[in-house]
mmCIF file of C-alpha atoms in Angstrom:
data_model
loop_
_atom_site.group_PDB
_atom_site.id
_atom_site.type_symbol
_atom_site.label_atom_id
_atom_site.label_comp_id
_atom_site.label_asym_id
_atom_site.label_seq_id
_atom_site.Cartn_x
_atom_site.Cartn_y
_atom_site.Cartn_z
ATOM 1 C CA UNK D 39 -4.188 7.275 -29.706
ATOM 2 C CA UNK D 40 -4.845 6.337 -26.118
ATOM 3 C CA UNK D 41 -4.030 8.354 -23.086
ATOM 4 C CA UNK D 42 -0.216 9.475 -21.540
ATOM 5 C CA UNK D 43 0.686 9.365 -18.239
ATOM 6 C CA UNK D 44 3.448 11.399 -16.544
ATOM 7 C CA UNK D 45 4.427 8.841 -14.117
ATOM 8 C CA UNK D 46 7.751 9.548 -11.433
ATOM 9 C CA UNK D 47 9.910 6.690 -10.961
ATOM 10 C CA UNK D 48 11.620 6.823 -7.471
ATOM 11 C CA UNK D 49 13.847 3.461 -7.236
ATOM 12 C CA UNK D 50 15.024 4.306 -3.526
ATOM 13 C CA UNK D 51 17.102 2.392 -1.815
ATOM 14 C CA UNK D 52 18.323 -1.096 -1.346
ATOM 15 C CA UNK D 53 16.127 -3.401 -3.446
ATOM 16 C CA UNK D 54 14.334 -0.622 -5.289
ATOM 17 C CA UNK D 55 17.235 -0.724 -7.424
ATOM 18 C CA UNK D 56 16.131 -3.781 -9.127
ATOM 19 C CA UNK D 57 11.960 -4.004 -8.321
ATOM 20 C CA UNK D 58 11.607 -1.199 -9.821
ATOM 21 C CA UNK D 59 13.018 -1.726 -13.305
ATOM 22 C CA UNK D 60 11.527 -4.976 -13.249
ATOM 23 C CA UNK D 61 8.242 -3.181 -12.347
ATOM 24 C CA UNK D 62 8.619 -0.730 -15.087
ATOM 25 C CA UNK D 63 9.624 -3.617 -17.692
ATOM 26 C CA UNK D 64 6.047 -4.618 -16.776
ATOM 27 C CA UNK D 65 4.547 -1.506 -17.115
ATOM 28 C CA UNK D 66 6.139 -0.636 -20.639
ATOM 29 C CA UNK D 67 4.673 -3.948 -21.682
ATOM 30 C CA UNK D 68 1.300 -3.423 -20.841
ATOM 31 C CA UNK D 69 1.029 0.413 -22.045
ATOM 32 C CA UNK D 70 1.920 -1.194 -25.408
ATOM 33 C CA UNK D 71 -0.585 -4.023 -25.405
ATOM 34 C CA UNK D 72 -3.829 -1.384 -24.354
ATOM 35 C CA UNK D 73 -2.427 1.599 -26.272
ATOM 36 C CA UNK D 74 -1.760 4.433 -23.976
ATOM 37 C CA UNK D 75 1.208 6.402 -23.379
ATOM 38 C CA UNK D 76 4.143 6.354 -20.380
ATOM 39 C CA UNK D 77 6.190 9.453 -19.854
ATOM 40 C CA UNK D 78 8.627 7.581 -17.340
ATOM 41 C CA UNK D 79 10.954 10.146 -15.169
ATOM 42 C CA UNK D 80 13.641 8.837 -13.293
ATOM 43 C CA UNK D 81 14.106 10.936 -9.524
ATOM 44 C CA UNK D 82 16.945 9.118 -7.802
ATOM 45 C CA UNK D 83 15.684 9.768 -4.065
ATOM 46 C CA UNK D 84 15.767 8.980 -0.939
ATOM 47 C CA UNK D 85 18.569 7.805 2.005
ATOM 48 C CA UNK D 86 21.358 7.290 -0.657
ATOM 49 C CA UNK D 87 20.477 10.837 -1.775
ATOM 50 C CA UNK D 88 20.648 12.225 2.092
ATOM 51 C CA UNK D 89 23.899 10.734 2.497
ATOM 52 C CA UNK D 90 24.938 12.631 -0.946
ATOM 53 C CA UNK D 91 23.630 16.027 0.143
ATOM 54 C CA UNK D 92 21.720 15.545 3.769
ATOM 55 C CA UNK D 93 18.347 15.380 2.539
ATOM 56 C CA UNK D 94 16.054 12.859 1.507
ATOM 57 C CA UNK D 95 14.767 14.879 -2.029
ATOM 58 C CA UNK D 96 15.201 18.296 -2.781
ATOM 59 C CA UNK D 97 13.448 21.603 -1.303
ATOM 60 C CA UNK D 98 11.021 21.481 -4.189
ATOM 61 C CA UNK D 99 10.866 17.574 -4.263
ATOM 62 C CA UNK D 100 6.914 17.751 -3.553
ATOM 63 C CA UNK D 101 6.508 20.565 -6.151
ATOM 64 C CA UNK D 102 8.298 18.730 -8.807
ATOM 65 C CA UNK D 103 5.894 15.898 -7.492
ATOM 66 C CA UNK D 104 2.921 17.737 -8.213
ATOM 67 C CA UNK D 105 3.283 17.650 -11.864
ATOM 68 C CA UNK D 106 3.114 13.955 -12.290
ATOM 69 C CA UNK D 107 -0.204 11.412 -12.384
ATOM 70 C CA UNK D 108 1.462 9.295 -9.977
ATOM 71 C CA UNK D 109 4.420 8.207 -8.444
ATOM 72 C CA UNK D 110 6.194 4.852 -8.168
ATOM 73 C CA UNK D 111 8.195 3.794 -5.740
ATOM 74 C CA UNK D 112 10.181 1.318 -4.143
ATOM 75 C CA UNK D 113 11.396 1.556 -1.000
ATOM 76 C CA UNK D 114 13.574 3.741 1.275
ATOM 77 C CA UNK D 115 16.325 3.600 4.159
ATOM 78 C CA UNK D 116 19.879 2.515 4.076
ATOM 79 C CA UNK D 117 21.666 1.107 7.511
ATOM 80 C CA UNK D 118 23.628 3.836 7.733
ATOM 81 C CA UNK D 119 20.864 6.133 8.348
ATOM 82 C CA UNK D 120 19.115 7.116 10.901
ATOM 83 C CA UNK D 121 15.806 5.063 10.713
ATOM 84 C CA UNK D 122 13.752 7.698 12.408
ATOM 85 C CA UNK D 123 14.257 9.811 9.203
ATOM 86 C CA UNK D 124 13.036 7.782 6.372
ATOM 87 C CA UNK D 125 9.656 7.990 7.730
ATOM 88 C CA UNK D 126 9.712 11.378 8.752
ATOM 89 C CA UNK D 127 11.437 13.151 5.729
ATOM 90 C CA UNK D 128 10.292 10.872 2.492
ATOM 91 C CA UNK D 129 7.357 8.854 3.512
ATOM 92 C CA UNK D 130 5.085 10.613 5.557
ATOM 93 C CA UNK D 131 6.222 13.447 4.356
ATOM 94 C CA UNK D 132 4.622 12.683 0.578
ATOM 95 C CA UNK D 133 1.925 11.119 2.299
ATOM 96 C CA UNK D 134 0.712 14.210 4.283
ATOM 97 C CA UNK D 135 2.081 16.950 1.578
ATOM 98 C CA UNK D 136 -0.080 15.199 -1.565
ATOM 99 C CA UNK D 137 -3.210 14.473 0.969
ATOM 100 C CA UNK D 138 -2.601 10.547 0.078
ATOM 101 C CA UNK D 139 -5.223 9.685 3.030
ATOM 102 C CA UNK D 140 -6.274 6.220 1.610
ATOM 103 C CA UNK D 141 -3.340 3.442 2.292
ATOM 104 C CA UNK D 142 -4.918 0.396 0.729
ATOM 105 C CA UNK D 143 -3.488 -2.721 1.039
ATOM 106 C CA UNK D 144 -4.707 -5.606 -0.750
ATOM 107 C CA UNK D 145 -4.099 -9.407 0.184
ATOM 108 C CA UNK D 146 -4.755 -12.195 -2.056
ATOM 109 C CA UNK D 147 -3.587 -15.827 -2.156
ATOM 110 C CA UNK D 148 -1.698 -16.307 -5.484
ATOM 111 C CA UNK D 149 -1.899 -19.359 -7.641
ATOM 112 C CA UNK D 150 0.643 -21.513 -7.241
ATOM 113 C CA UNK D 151 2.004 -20.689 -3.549
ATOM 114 C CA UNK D 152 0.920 -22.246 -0.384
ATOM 115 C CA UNK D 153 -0.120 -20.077 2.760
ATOM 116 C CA UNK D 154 1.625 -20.514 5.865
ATOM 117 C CA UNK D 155 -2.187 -21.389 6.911
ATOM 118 C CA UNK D 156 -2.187 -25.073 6.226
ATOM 119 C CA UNK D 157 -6.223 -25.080 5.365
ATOM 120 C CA UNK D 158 -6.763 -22.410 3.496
ATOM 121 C CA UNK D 159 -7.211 -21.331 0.106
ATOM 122 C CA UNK D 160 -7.508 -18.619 -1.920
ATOM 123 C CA UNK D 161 -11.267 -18.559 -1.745
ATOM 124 C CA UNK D 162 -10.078 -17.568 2.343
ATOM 125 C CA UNK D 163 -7.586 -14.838 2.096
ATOM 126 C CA UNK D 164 -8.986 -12.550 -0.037
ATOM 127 C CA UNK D 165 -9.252 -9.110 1.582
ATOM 128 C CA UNK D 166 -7.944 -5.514 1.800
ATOM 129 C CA UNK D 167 -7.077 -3.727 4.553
ATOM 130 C CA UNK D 168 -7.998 0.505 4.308
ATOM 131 C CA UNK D 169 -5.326 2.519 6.199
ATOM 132 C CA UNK D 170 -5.947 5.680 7.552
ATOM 133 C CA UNK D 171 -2.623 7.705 6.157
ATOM 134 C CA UNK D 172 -2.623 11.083 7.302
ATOM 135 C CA UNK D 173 -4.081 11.297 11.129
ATOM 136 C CA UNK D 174 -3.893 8.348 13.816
ATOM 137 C CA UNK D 175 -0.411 7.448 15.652
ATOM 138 C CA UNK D 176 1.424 8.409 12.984
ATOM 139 C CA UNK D 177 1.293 12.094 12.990
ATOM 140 C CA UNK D 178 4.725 12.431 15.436
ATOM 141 C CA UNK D 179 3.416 15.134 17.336
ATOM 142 C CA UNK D 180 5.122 14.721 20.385
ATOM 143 C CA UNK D 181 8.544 15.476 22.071
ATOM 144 C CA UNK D 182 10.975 13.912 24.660
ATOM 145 C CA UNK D 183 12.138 16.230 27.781
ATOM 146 C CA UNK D 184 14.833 15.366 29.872
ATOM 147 C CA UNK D 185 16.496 12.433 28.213
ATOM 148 C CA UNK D 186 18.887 11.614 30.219
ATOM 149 C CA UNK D 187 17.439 12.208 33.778
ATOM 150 C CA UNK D 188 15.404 9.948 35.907
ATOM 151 C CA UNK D 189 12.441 11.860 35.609
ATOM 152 C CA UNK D 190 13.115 11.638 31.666
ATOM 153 C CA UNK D 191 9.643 11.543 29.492
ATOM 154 C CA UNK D 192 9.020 10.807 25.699
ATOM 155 C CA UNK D 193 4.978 11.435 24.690
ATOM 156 C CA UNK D 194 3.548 10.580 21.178
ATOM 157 C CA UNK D 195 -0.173 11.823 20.618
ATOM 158 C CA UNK D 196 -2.122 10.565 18.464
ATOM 159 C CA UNK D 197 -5.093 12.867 16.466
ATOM 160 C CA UNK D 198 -8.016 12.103 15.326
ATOM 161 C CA UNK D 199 -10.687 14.554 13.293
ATOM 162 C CA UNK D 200 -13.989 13.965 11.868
ATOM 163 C CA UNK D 201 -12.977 14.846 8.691
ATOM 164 C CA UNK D 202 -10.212 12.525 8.702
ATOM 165 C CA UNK D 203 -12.831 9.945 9.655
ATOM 166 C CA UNK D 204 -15.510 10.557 7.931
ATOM 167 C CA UNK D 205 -13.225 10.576 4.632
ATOM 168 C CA UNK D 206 -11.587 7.193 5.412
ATOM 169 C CA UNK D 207 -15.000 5.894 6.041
ATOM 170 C CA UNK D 208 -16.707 6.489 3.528
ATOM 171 C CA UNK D 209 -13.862 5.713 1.028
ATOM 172 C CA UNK D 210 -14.099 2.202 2.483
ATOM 173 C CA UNK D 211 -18.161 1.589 2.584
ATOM 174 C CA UNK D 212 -17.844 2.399 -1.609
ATOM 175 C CA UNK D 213 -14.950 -0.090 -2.000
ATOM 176 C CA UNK D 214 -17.152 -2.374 -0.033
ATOM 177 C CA UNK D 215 -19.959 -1.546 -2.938
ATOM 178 C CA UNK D 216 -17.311 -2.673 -5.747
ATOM 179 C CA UNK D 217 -15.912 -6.344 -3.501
ATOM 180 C CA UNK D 218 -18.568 -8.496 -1.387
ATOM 181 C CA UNK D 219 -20.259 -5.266 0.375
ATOM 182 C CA UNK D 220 -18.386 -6.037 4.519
ATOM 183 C CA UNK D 221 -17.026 -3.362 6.338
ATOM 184 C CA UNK D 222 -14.687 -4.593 9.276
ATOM 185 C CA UNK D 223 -13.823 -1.704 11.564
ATOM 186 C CA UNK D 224 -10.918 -2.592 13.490
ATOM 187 C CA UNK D 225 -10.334 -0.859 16.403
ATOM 188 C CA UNK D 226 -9.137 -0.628 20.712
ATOM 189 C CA UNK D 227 -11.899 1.458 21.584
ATOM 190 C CA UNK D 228 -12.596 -0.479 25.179
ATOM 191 C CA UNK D 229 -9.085 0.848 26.329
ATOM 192 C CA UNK D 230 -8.124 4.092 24.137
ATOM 193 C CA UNK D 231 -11.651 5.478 25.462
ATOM 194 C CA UNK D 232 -11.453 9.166 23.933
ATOM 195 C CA UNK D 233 -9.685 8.709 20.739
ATOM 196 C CA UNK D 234 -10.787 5.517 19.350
ATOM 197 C CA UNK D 235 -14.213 5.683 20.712
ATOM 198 C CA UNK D 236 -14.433 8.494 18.995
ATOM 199 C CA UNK D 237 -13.435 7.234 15.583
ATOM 200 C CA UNK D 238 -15.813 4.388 16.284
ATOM 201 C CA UNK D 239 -18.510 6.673 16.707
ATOM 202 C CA UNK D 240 -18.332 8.603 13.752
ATOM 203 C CA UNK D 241 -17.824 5.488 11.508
ATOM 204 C CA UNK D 242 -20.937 4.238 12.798
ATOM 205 C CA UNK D 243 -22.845 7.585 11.482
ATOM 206 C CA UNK D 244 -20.949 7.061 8.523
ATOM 207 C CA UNK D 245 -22.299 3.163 8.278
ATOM 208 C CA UNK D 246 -25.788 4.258 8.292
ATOM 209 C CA UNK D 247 -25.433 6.018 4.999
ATOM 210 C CA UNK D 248 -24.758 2.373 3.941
ATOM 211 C CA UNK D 249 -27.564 0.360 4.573
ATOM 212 C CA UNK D 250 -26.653 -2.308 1.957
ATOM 213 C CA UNK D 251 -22.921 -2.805 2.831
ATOM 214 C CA UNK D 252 -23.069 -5.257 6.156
ATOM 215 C CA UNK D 253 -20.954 -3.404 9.356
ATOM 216 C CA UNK D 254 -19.233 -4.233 12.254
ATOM 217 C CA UNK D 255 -16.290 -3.923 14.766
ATOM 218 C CA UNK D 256 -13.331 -6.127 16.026
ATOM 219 C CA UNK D 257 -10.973 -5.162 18.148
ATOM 220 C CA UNK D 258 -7.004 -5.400 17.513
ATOM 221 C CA UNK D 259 -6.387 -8.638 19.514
ATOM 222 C CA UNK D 260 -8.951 -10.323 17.819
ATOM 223 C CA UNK D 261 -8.609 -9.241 14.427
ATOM 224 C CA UNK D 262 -4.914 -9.992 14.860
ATOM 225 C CA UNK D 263 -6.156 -13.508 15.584
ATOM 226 C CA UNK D 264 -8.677 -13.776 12.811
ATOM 227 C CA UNK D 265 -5.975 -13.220 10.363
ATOM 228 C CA UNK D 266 -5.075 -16.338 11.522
ATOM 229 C CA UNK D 267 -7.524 -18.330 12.231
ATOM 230 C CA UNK D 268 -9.998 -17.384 10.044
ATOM 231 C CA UNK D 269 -9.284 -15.072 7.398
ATOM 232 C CA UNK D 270 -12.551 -15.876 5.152
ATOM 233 C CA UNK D 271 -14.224 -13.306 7.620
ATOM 234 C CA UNK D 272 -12.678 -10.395 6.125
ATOM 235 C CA UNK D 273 -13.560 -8.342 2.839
ATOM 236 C CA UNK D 274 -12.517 -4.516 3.506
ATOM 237 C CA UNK D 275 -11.064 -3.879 6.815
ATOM 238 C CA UNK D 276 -11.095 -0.460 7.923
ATOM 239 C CA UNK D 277 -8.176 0.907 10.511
ATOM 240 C CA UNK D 278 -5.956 3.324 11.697
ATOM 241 C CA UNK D 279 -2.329 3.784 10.725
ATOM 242 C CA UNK D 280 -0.548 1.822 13.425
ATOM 243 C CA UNK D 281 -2.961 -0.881 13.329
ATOM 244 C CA UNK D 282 -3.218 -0.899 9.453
ATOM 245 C CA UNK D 283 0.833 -0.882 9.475
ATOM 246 C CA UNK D 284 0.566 -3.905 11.456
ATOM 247 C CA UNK D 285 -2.104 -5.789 9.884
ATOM 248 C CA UNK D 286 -1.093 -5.442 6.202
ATOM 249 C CA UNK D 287 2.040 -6.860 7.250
ATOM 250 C CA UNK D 288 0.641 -9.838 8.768
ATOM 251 C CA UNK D 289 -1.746 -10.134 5.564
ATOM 252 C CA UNK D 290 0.929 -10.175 3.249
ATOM 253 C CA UNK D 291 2.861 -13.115 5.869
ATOM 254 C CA UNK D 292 -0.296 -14.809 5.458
ATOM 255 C CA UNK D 293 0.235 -14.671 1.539
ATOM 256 C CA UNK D 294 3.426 -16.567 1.993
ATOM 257 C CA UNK D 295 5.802 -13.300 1.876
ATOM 258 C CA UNK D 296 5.945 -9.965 2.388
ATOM 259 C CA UNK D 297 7.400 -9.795 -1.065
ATOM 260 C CA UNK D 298 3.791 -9.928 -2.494
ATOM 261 C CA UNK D 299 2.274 -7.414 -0.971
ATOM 262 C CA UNK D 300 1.228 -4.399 -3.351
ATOM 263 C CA UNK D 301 -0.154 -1.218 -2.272
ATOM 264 C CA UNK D 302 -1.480 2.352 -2.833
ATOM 265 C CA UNK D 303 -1.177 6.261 -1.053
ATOM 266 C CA UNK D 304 -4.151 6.995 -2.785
ATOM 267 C CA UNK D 305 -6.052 10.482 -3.074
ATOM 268 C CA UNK D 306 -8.660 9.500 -4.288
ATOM 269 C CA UNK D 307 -10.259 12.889 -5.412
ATOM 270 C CA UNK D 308 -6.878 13.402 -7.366
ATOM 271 C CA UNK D 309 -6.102 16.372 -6.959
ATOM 272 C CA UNK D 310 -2.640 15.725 -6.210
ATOM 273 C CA UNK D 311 -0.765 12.221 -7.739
ATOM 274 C CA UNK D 312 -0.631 8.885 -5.455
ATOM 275 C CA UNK D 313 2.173 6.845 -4.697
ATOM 276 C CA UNK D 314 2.624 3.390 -5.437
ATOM 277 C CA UNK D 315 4.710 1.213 -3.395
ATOM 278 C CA UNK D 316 5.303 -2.447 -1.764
ATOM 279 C CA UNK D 317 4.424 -2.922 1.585
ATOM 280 C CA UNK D 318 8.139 -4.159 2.571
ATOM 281 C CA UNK D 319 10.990 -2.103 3.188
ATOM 282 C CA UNK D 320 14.514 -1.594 0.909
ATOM 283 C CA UNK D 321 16.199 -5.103 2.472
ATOM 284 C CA UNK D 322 19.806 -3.977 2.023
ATOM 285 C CA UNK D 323 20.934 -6.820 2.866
ATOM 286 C CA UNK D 324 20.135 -9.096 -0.246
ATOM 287 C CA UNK D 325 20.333 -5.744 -2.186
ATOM 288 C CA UNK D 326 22.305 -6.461 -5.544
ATOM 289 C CA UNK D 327 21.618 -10.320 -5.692
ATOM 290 C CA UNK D 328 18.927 -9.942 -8.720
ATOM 291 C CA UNK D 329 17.005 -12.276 -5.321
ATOM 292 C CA UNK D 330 14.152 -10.294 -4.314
ATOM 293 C CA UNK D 331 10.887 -10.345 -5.115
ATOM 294 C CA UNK D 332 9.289 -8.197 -7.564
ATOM 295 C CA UNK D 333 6.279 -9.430 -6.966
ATOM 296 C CA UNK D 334 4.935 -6.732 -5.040
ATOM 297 C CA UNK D 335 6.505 -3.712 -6.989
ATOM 298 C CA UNK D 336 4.573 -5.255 -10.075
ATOM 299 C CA UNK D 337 1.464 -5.399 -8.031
ATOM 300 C CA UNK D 338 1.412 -2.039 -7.166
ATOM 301 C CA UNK D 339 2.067 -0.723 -10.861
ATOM 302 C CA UNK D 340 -1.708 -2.953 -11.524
ATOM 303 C CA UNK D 341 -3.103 -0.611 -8.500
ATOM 304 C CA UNK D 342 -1.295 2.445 -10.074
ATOM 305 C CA UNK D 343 -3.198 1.829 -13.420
ATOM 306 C CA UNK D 344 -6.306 0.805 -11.741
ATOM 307 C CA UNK D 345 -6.354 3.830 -9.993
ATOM 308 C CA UNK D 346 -5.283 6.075 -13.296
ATOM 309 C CA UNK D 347 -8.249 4.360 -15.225
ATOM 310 C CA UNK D 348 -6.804 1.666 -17.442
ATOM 311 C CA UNK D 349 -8.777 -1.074 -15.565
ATOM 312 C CA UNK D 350 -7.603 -3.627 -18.385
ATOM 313 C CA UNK D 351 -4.365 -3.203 -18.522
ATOM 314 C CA UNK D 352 -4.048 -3.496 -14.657
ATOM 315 C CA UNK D 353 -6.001 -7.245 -14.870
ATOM 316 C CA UNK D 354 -3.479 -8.276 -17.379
ATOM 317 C CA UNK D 355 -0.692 -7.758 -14.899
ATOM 318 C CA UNK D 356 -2.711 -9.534 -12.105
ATOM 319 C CA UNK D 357 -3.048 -11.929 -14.688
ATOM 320 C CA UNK D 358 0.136 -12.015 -15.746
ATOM 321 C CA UNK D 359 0.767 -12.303 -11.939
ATOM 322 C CA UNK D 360 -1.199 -15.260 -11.444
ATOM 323 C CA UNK D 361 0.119 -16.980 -14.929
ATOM 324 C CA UNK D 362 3.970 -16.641 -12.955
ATOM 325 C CA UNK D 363 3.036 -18.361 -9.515
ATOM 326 C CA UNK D 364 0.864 -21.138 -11.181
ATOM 327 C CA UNK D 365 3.923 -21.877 -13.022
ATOM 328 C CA UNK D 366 6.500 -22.119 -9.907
ATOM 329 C CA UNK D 367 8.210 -18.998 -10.896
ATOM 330 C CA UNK D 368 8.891 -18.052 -7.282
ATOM 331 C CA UNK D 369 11.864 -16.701 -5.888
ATOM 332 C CA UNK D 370 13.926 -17.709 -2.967
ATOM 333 C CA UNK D 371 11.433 -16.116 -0.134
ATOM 334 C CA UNK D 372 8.766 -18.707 -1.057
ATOM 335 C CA UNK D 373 11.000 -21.411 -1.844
ATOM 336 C CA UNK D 374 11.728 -20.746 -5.356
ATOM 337 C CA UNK D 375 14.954 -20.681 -7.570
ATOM 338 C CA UNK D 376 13.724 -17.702 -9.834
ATOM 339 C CA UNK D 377 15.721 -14.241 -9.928
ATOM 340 C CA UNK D 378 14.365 -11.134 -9.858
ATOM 341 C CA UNK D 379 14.378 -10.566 -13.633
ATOM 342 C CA UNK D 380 13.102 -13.909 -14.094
ATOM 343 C CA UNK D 381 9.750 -12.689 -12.252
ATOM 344 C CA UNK D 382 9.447 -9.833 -14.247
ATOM 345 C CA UNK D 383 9.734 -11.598 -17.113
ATOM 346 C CA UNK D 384 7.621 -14.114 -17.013
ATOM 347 C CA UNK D 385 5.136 -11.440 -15.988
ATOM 348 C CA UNK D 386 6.194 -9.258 -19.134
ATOM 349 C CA UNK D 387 5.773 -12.467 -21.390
ATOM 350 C CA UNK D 388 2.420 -13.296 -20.804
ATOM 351 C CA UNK D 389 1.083 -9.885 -21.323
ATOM 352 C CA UNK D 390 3.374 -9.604 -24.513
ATOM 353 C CA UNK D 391 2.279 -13.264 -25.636
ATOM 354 C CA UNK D 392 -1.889 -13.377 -24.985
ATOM 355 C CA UNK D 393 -4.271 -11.413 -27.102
ATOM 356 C CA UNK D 394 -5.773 -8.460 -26.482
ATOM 357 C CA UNK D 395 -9.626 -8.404 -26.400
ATOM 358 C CA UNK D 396 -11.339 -5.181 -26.935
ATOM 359 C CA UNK D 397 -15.035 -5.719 -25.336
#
């Protein structure tokens, strides 16, 4: 008998409704195929479940988290609610609470689909960008005095520690180790002279622990550009949350769609589960069409099962990935006329239909 996994399931809002099944249709194929175990738990949270009872999971919702290997998740926040809460009361709040410090977002070119970037190919985009998850501009510490008075002032400050830095860091030099051993470090140093500088500064000590993983730095405007222009120059990019929030979203444009775009909270030292998500948001407004793309949702469950151990299982679904674009399966954000369900399975179908080869 192979392993079992206790594994949450939090649809969310919007389009989690129907990624998610068609994620999990995935996932129940391929624990089949390798031989391990899924102990699925539905937890139906999120903004639908603040408008029900006025908050966003219950008062032991990161308890009850705690007992599972990981979670996956699809997306949260409804119009209806404020969108300064999401963040705040699901997101961040898992993120921080479960010490998921490592946001890693990986972009690929797919078979099949065309880049907005006339010239390149997959060979080009091929890259992942490492989020810090925890510390950075993200940690809303701040206040606003005075609202509604001339003299009215809102301040957001962001924090930076070593340890925060050093852990990040480091994370990123060994993923370097496992890809095409480049560290980008992407960073505003020359204007945000105390905070940035300093994260420069320790990543550079860090660096030196590397010898054999090539280093260096590229500020925001540039790297923004280089996305762009010349996306073959990348191979881990290291960055802080607002930057990494930025860039993985113009990664996963550069893909073709946002729709594509897996990702992972990771704590790596797992001691508490990670969360598995795509990089897009709930899109309520083609919610309930059986139109959006599951692309991303499936991706993540390959990072979720990378990151639990089951290496093989998570290259059949990248496979299985692959096998979908190169046959036109797309849906309607890259031009296609496939559903939702069709995605999935297509996906589901390869990994049901090819054998399974036990090195």
């Amino acid at each position: 008998m192979g392993k079992a996994y206790k594994i949450a399931v939090v649809n969310g809002d919007g389009i989690g409704a129907e990624i998610v099944p068609a994620g999990v249709s995935v996932l129940k194929a391929v624990a089949k195929k390798h031989g391990f175990d899924l102990d699925l738990n539905e937890l139906s949270w999120g903004a639908g479940h603040y408008l029900k009872y006025g908050e966003f999971m219950p008062e032991d919702g990161i308890e009850q988290m705690k007992k599972f290997d990981a979670i996956y998740f699809g997306a949260v926040g409804l119009p209806e609610v404020d969108d300064t809460l999401p963040a705040r009361d699901y997101t961040f709040k898992v993120r921080g609470k479960l010490k998921q410090y490592v946001n890693y977002r990986p972009v690929k070119l797919f078979s099949g689909i065309d880049s907005p970037l006339r010239d390149k190919t997959q060979e080009d985009i091929d890259f992942v960008v490492v989020r810090e998850n925890n510390e950075g501009e993200f940690v809303q510490n701040g206040q606003i005095m005075h609202a509604e008075e001339a003299g009215g002032v809102a301040t957001d400050t962001s924090v930076f520690t070593r340890f925060g830095i050093e852990r990040i860091a480091h994370y990123s030099f060994k993923l370097a180790r496992k890809r095409r051993s480049k560290v980008t470090n992407v960073t505003k140093s020359n204007t945000l002279i105390h905070s940035l500088a300093y994260w420069d500064r320790v990543i550079a000590e860090v660096a030196e622990q590397y010898p054999d993983v090539e280093y260096n730095t590229m500020y925001i405007d540039n790297a923004s550009a280089s996305f762009v222009l010349r996306p073959e120059v990348f191979d881990v990019i290291l960055t802080t949350n607002l930057f990494g929030d930025i860039l993985s979203d113009l990664g996963g444009a550069i893909m073709g769609s946002l729709g594509l775009g897996g990702s992972g909270n990771i704590n790596p030292e797992k001691d508490f589960p990670s969360m598995f998500e795509p990089i897009h948001g709930s899109a309520p407004d083609i919610a309930g069409q059986n139109i959006a793309n599951p692309i991303g949702q499936i991706w993540s469950a390959a990072i979720m099962l990378e990151h639990l151990g089951e290496i093989e299982a998570a290259k059949d679904i990248m496979k299985g990935i692959e096998h979908t674009t190169s046959k036109g399966n797309l849906t309607k954000d890259l031009k296609g006329n496939a559903s939702t369900s069709d995605v999935a399975n297509s996906v589901v179908n390869y990994i049901e239909s090819t054998e399974l080869i036990v090195a």
